[in-house]
Coordinates of C-alpha atoms in Angstrom, one line a residue:
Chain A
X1 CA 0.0 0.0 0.0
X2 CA 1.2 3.5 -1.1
X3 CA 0.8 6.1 1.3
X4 CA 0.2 10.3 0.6
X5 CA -0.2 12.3 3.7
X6 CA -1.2 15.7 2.4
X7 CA -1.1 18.8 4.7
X8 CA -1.7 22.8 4.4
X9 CA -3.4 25.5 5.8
X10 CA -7.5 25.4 5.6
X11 CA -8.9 26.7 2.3
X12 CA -5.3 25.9 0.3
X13 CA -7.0 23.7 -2.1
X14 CA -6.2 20.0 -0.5
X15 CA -9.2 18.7 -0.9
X16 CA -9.5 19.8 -4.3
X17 CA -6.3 18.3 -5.0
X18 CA -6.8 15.3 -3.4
X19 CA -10.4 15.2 -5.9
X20 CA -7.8 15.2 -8.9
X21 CA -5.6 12.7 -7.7
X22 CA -8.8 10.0 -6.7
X23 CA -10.4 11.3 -10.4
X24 CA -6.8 10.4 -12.2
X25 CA -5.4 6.9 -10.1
X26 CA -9.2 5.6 -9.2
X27 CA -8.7 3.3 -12.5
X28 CA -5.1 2.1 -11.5
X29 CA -5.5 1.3 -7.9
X30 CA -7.7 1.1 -5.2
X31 CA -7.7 4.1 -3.1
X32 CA -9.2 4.9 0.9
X33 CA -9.5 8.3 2.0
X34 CA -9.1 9.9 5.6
X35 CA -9.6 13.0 7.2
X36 CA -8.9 14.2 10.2
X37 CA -10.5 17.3 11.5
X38 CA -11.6 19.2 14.4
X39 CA -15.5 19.7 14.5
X40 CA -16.6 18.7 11.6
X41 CA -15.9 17.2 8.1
X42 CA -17.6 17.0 4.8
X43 CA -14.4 15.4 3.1
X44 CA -15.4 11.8 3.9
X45 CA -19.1 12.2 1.8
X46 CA -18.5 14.1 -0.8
X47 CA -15.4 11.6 -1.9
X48 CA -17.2 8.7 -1.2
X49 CA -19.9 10.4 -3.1
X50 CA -18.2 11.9 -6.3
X51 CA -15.8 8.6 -6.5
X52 CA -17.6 5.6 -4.4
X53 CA -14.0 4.9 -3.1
X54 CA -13.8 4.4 0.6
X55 CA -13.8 7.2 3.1
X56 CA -13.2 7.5 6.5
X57 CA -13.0 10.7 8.9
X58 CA -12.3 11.6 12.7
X59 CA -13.5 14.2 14.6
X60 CA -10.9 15.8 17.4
X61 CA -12.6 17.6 19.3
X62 CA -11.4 19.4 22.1
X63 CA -8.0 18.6 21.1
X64 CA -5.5 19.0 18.8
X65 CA -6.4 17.5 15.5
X66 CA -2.6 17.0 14.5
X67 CA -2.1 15.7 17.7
X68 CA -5.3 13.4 17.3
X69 CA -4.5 12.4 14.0
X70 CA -0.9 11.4 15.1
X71 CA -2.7 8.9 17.9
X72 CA -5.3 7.1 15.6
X73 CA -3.1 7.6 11.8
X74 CA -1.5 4.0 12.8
X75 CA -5.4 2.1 13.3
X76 CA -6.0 4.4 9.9
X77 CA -3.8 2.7 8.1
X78 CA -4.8 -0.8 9.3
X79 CA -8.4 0.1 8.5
X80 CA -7.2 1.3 4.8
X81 CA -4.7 -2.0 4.8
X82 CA -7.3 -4.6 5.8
X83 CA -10.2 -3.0 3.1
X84 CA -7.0 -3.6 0.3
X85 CA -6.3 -0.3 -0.6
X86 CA -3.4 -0.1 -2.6
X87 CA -3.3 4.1 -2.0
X88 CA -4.0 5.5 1.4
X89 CA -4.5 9.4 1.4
X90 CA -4.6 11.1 4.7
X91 CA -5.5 14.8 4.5
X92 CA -4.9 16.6 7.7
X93 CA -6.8 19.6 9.5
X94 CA -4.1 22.0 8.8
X95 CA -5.0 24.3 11.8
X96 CA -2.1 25.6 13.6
X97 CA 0.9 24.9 11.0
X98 CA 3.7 23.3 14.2
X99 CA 2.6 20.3 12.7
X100 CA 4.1 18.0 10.1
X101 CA 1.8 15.3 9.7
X102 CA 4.5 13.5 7.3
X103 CA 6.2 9.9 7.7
X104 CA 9.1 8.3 7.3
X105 CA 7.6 6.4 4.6
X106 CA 5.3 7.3 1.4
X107 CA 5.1 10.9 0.1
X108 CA 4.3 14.2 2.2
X109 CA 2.4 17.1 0.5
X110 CA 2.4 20.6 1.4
X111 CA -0.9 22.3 -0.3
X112 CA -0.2 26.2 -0.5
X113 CA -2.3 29.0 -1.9
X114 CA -1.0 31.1 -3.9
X115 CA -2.7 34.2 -2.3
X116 CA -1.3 32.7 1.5
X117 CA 0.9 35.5 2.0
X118 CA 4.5 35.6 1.2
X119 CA 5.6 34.7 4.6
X120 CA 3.4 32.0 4.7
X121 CA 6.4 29.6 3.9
X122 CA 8.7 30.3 6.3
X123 CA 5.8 30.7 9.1
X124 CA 4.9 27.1 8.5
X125 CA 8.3 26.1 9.1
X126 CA 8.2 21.6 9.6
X127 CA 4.2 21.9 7.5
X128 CA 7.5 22.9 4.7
X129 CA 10.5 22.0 5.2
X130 CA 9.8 18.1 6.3
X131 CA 7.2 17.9 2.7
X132 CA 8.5 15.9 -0.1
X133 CA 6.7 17.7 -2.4
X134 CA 5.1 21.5 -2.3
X135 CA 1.8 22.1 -4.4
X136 CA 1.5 25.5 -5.0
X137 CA -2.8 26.2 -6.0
X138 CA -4.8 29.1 -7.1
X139 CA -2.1 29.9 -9.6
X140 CA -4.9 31.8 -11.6
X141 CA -5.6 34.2 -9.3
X142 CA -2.1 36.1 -9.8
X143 CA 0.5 37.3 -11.7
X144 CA 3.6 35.4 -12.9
X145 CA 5.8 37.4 -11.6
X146 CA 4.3 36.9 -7.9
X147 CA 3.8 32.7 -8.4
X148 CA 7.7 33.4 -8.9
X149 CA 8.1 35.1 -5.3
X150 CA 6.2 32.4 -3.8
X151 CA 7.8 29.7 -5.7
X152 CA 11.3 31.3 -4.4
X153 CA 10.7 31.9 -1.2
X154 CA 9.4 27.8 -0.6
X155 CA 12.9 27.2 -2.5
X156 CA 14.8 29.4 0.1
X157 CA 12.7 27.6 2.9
X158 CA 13.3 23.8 1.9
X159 CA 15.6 23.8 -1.3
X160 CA 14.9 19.8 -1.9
X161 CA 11.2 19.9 -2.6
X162 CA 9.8 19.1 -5.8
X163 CA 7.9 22.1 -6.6
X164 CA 4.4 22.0 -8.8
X165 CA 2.0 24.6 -9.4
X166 CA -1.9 23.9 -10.5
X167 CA -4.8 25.2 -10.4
X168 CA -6.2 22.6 -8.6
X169 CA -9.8 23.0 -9.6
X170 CA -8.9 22.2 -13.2
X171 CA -6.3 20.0 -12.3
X172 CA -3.7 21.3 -14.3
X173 CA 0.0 20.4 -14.4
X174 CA -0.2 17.6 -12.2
X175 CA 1.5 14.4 -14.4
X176 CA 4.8 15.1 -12.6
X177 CA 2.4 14.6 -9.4
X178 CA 0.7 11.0 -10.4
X179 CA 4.3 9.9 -11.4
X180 CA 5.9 10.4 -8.1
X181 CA 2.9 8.7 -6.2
X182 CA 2.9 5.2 -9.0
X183 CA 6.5 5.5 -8.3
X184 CA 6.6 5.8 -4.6
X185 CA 7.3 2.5 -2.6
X186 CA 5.1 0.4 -0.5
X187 CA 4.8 1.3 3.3
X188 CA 6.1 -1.0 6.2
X189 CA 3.6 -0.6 8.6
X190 CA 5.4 -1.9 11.5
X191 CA 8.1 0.8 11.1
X192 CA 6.1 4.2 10.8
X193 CA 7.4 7.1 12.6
X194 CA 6.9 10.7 12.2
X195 CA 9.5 12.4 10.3
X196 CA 9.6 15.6 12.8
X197 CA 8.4 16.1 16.3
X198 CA 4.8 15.9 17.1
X199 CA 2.7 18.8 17.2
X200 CA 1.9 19.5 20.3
X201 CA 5.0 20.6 22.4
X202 CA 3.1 21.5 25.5
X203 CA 2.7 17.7 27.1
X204 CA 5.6 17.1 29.0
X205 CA 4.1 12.9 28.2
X206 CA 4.6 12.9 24.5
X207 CA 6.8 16.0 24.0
X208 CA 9.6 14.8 21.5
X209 CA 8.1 11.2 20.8
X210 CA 7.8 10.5 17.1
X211 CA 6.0 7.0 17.2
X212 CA 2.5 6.7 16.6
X213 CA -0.2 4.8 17.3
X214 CA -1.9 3.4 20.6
X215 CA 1.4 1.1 22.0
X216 CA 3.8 4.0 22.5
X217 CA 0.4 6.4 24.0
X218 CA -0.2 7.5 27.2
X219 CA -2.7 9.8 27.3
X220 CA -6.3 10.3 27.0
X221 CA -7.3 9.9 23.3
X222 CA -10.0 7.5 22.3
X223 CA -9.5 5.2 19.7
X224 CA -10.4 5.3 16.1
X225 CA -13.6 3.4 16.6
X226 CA -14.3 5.2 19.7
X227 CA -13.3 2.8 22.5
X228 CA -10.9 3.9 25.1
X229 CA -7.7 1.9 25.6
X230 CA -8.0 0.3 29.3
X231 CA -4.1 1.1 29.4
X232 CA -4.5 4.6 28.9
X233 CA -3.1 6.9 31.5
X234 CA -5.9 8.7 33.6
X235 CA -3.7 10.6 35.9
X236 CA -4.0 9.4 39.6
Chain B
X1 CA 17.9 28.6 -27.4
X2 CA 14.4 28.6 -28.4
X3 CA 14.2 28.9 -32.0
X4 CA 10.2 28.1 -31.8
X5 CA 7.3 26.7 -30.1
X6 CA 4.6 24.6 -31.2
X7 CA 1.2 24.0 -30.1
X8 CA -0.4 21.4 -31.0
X9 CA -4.5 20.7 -31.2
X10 CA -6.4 19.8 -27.9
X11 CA -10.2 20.2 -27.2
X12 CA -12.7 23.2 -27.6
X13 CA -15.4 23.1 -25.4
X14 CA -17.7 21.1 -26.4
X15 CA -15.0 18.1 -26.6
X16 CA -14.4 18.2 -30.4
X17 CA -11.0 18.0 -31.4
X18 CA -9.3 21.8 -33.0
X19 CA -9.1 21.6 -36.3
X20 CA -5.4 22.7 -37.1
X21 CA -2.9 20.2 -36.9
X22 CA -0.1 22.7 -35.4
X23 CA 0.9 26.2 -34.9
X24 CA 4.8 27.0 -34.9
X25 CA 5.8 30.4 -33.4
X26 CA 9.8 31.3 -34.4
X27 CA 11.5 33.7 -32.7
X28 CA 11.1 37.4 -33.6
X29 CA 7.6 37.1 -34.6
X30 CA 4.9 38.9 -33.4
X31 CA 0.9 37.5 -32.9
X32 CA -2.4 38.5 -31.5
X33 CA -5.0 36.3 -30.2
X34 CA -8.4 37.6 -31.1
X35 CA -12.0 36.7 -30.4
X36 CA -15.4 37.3 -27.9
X37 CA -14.9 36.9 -24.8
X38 CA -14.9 33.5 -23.4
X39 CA -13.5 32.3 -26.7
X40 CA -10.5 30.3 -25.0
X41 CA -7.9 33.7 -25.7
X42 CA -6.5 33.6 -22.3
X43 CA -6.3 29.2 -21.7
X44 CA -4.5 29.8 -24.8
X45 CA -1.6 31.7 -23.7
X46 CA -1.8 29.7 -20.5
X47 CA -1.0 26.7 -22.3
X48 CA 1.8 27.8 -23.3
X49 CA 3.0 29.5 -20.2
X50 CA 2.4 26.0 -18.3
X51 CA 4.3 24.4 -21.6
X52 CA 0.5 22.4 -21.0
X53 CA 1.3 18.7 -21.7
X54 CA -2.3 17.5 -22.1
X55 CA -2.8 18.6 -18.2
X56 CA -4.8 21.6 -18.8
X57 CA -8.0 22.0 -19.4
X58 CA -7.8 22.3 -23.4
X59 CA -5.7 19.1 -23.4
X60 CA -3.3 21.0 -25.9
X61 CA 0.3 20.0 -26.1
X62 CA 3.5 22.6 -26.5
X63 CA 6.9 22.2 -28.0
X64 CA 9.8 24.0 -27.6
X65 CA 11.7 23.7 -30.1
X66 CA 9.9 20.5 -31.5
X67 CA 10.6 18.6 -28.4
X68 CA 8.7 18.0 -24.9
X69 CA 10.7 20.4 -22.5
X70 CA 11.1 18.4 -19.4
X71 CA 9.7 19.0 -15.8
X72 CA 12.7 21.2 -14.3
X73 CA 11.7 23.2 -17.1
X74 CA 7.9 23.4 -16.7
X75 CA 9.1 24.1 -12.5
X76 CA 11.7 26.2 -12.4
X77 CA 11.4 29.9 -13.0
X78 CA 15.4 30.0 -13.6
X79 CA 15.0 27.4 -16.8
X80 CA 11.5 28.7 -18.0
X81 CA 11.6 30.7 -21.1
X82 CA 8.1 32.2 -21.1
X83 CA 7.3 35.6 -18.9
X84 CA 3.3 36.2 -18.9
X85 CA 1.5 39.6 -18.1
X86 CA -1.9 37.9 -17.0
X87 CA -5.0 40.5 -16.3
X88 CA -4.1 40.6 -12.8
X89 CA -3.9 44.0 -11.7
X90 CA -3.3 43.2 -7.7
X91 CA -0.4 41.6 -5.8
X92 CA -0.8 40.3 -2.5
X93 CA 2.5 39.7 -1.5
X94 CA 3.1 41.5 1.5
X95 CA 6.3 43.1 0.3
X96 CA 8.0 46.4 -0.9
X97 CA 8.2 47.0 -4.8
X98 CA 12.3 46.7 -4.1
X99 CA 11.6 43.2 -2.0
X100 CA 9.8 41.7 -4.4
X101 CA 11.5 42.4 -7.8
X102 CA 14.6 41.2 -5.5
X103 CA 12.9 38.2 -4.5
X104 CA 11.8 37.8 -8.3
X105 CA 15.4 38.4 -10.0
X106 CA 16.7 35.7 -7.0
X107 CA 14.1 33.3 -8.5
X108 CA 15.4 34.0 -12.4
X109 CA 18.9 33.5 -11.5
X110 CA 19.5 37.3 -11.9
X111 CA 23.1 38.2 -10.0
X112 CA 23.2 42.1 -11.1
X113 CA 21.0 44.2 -8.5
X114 CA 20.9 47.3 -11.2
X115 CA 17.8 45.4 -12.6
X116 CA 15.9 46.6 -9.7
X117 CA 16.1 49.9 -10.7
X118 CA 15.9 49.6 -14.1
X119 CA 12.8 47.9 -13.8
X120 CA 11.1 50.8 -11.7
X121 CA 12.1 53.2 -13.9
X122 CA 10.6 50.7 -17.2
X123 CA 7.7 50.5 -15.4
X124 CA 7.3 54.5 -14.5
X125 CA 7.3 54.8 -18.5
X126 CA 4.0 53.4 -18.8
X127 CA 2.2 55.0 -15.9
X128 CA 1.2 57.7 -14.8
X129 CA 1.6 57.8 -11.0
X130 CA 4.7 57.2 -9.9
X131 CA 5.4 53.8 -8.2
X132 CA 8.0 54.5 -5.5
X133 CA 10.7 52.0 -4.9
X134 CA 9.6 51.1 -0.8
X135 CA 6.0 51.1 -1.6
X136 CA 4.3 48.1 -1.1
X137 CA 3.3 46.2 -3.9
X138 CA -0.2 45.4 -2.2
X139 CA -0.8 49.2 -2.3
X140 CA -0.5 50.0 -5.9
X141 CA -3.5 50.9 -8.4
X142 CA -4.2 48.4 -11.0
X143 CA -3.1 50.1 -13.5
X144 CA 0.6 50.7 -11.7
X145 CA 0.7 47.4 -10.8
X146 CA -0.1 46.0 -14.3
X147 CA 3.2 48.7 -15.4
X148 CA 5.4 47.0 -12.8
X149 CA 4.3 43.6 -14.1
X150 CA 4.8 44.7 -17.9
X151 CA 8.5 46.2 -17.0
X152 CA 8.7 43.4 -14.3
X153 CA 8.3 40.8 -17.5
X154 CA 10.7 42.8 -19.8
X155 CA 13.7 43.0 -17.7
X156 CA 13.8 40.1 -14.8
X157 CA 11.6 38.1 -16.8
X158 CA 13.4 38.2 -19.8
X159 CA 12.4 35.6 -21.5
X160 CA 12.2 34.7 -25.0
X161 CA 8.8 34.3 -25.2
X162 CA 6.6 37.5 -23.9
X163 CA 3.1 36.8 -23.5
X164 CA 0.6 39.8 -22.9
X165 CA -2.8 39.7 -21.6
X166 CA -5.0 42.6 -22.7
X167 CA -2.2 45.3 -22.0
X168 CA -4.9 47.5 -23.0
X169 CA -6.7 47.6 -20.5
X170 CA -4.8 48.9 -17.3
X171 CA -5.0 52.8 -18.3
X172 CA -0.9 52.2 -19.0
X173 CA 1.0 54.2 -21.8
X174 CA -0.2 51.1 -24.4
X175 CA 2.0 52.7 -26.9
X176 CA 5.2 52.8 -24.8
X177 CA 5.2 49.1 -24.2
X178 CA 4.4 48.2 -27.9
X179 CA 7.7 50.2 -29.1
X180 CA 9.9 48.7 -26.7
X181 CA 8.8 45.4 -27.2
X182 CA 8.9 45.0 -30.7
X183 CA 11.8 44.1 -33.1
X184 CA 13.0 42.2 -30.0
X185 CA 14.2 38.8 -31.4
X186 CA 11.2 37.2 -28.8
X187 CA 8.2 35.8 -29.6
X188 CA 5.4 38.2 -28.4
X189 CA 1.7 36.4 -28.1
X190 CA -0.7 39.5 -27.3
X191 CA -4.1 38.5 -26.2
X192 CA -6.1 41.6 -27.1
X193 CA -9.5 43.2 -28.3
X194 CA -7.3 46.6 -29.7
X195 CA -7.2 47.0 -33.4
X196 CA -4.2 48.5 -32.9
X197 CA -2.1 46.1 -31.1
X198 CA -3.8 43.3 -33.2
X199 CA -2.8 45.1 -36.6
X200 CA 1.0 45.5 -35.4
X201 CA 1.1 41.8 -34.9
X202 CA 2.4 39.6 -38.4
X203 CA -0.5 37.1 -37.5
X204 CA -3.4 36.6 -35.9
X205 CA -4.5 33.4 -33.9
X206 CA -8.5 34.3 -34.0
X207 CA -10.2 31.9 -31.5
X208 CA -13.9 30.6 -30.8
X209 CA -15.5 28.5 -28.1
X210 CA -12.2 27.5 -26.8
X211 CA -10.7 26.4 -30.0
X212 CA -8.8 28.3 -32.7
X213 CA -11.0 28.5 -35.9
X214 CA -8.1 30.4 -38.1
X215 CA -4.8 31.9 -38.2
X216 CA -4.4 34.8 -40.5
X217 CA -1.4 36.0 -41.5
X218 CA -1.1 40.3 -41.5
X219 CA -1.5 41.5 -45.2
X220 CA 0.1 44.5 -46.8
X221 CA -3.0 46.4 -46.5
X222 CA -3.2 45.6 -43.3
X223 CA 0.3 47.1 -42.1
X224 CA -0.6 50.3 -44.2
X225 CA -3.9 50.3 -41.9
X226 CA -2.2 49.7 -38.6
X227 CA -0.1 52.7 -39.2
X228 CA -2.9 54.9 -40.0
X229 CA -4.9 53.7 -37.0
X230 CA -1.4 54.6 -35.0
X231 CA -1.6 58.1 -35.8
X232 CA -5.4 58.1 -34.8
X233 CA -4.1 55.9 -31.7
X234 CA -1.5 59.1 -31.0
X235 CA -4.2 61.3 -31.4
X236 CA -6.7 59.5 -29.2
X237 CA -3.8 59.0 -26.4
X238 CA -2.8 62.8 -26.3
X239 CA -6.8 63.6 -25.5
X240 CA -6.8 61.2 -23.3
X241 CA -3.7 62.5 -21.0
X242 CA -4.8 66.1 -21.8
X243 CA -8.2 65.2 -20.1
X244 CA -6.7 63.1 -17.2
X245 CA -4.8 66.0 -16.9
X246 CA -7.7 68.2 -15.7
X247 CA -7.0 69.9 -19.2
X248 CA -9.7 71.2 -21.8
X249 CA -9.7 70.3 -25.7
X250 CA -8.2 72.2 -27.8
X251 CA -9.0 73.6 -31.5
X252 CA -6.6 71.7 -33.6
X253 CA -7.7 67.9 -31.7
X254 CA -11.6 68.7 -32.0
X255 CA -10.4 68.3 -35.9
X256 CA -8.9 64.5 -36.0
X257 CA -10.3 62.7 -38.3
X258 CA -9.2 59.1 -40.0
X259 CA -5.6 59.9 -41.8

């Protein structure tokens, strides 16, 4: 099973990205969705809708959906692995940009918007500079000369990415995109760790841990289909 | 060096195939693309900015140089040899006129920093407001910012292939960017609904629901024409800064008439 994680900001275009790549590999290889988000998520529908592939989302809550999504990703991919998906797409939240949702295995996808500011890079800092590959969206909505900035400043900010720019409502440009994810190896999904630090730095628990799933946790997250884990920790 | 480009047939928009079988651009020449609005003039030129590979929405293919130009090419702004004016006419970058044409002669590979202040000056040509080097881009009228993206084009772009989106109409000095840009050696693709700028061009691409229906090539008749309608042009553009000068009409311009 291939695996994409795909991150950005809200309203960078994921989604729609993640549309063109279901709408151009659906034919080559059987493909489950996931979302992670905070209160709620449309994502799950309107993919299983449009594309009848399998969908599945998660609702955070209270808590930090990177965070969250970091917990329950590793029962995620089970779920995608025991329905026989052969690509797994994980789109994240995208909320507070500490995170970088990416693994040590498959391809991680920064979504930006053209129109995010041309800070926006460097403020994201690990969302960037840990991504394989940066998608750079809305490219119809400015000049050139200004996709140019943008596209420079990601450069000066992670200098190894593969840069691609679409308008991803149209899909356009994107064949560099389907070749790097038929290309991209299966995951071992004994072995997944996050490439960077978690999210949330504020737990003095899970601060620096980069494992994920329910064996290395210790806190009080439910599980993916909404038991709780009689090992969690409780406090005393 | 690009010697041409070609662009090969994709859809229109109702699915059926374009009926040339391709259109080769050389260097030096100049063309318009004409037709209604929501004829396909500005996917056109986009294809060919994003060297489209069947991946746009027109499913055209381009050449450069008869060959597929590979992705570093299609990706990086230092290798790609198209600069495009598109119709916007608002930057959001949050940065100073100086910043950003730094930022943007970084991203072309550009080492000498007089190009800054060349291009602000270029740009100054076609408007009429000032743009000051340590203004913000975000702050600049449409029509300045359309001037900066014009000179912006000429001199960090500077590519082989120029391609303009509807120059006309930003209020800028039209006239001023038509002289420098022609005789260049480039190819210069104009998207326009000016007689003018479509008469100076050697051929025109004329398009119709999102296909091209014919390419006509300028005849000697033609080039007499577009230098008459120059004059008029001059004419027209010296009313036009006389009255946006808070100026009144004189005798001898109440008198133009057709030369």
């Amino acid at each position: 099973m291939k695996l994409l994680i795909i991150a950005g900001p809200p309203s960078s275009g994921k989604t729609s990205l993640v549309k063109q790549i279901v709408k151009k590999m659906r034919g080559e290889m059987k493909i489950a969705f996931f979302k992670i988000d905070v209160v709620k998520a449309f994502e799950d529908v309107e993919l299983h809708k449009d594309f009848g592939i399998l969908t599945r989302k998660y609702c955070s809550g209270d808590l930090c959906p990177d965070h969250a999504g970091v917990m329950v990703l590793g029962d995620a991919v089970e779920w995608a692995a025991s329905n026989q998906a052969e690509l797994f797409i994980v789109e994240s939240a995208g909320l507070c940009l500490r995170c970088s949702p990416y693994l040590n295995q498959g391809l991680g996808i920064i979504v930006l918007s053209s129109i995010a500011g041309i800070h926006a890079p460097e403020k994201m800092g690990a969302m960037v500079t840990l991504a394989d590959i940066a998608i750079v969206t809305k490219i119809d909505l400015v000049s050139q000369a200004e996709r140019e900035v943008l596209v420079q400043k990601i450069k000066e900010t992670h200098s190894s990415v593969i840069l691609m720019e679409t308008n991803a409502l149209q899909g356009t440009s994107l064949h560099r995109l389907y070749d790097l994810i038929r290309n991209s190896g299966d995951i071992d999904a004994a072995n997944l760790v996050l490439k960077g630090n978690p999210p949330l730095g504020t737990c003095t628990i899970c601060v620096g841990k980069k494992e994920i799933g329910w064996k290395h946790h210790f806190g009080v997250i439910q599980k993916l289909d909404g038991q709780t884990a009689e090992y969690l920790y409780r406090g005393e | 060096m690009i010697k041409e480009i070609t662009i090969l047939p994709g859809l229109d928009k109702a699915g059926m195939r374009e009926s040339f079988s391709e259109i080769t651009l050389t260097a030096g020449e100049t063309v318009s693309i004409v037709g209604p609005t929501g004829s396909g003039k500005t996917a056109f030129i986009t294809d060919i900015e994003l060297l489209a590979q069947e991946d746009t929405a027109t499913k055209r293919r381009v050449l450069i140089n008869g060959l597929i130009p590979d992705n570093e090419v299609r990706c990086n702004p230092c290798l790609k040899p198209i600069a495009m004016i598109t119709q916007n006419t608002k930057c959001f970058a949050d940065l100073s006129t100086e910043e950003f044409l730094q930022i943007h002669a970084r991203a072309r590979g550009i080492k000498d920093t007089k190009v800054i202040e060349d291009t602000i000056d270029l740009a100054n040509k076609f408007t009429g407001e000032k743009i000051v080097r340590t203004s913000k881009v975000t702050v600049l009228s449409g029509g300045q910012t359309r001037s900066l993206l014009v000179a912006d084009a000429i001199l960090i772009g500077a590519s082989p292939i120029i391609l303009l989106d509807e120059i006309e109409n930003a209020g800028i000095f039209k006239q001023e960017v038509v002289k420098i840009i022609q005789n260049t050696g480039k190819i210069i693709v104009f998207v326009t609904h000016d007689p003018v700028i479509a008469l100076l061009t050697q051929k025109r691409i004329i398009m119709q629901n999102g296909a091209v229906r014919k390419v006509i090539f300028r005849s000697n008749q033609e080039v007499k024409a577009a230098n008459n309608l120059l004059e008029l042009d001059k004419k027209v553009g010296i009313i036009r800064e006389r009255l946006r000068a808070g100026k009144k009409i004189t005798k001898e311009l109440v008198s133009v008439s057709f030369a």
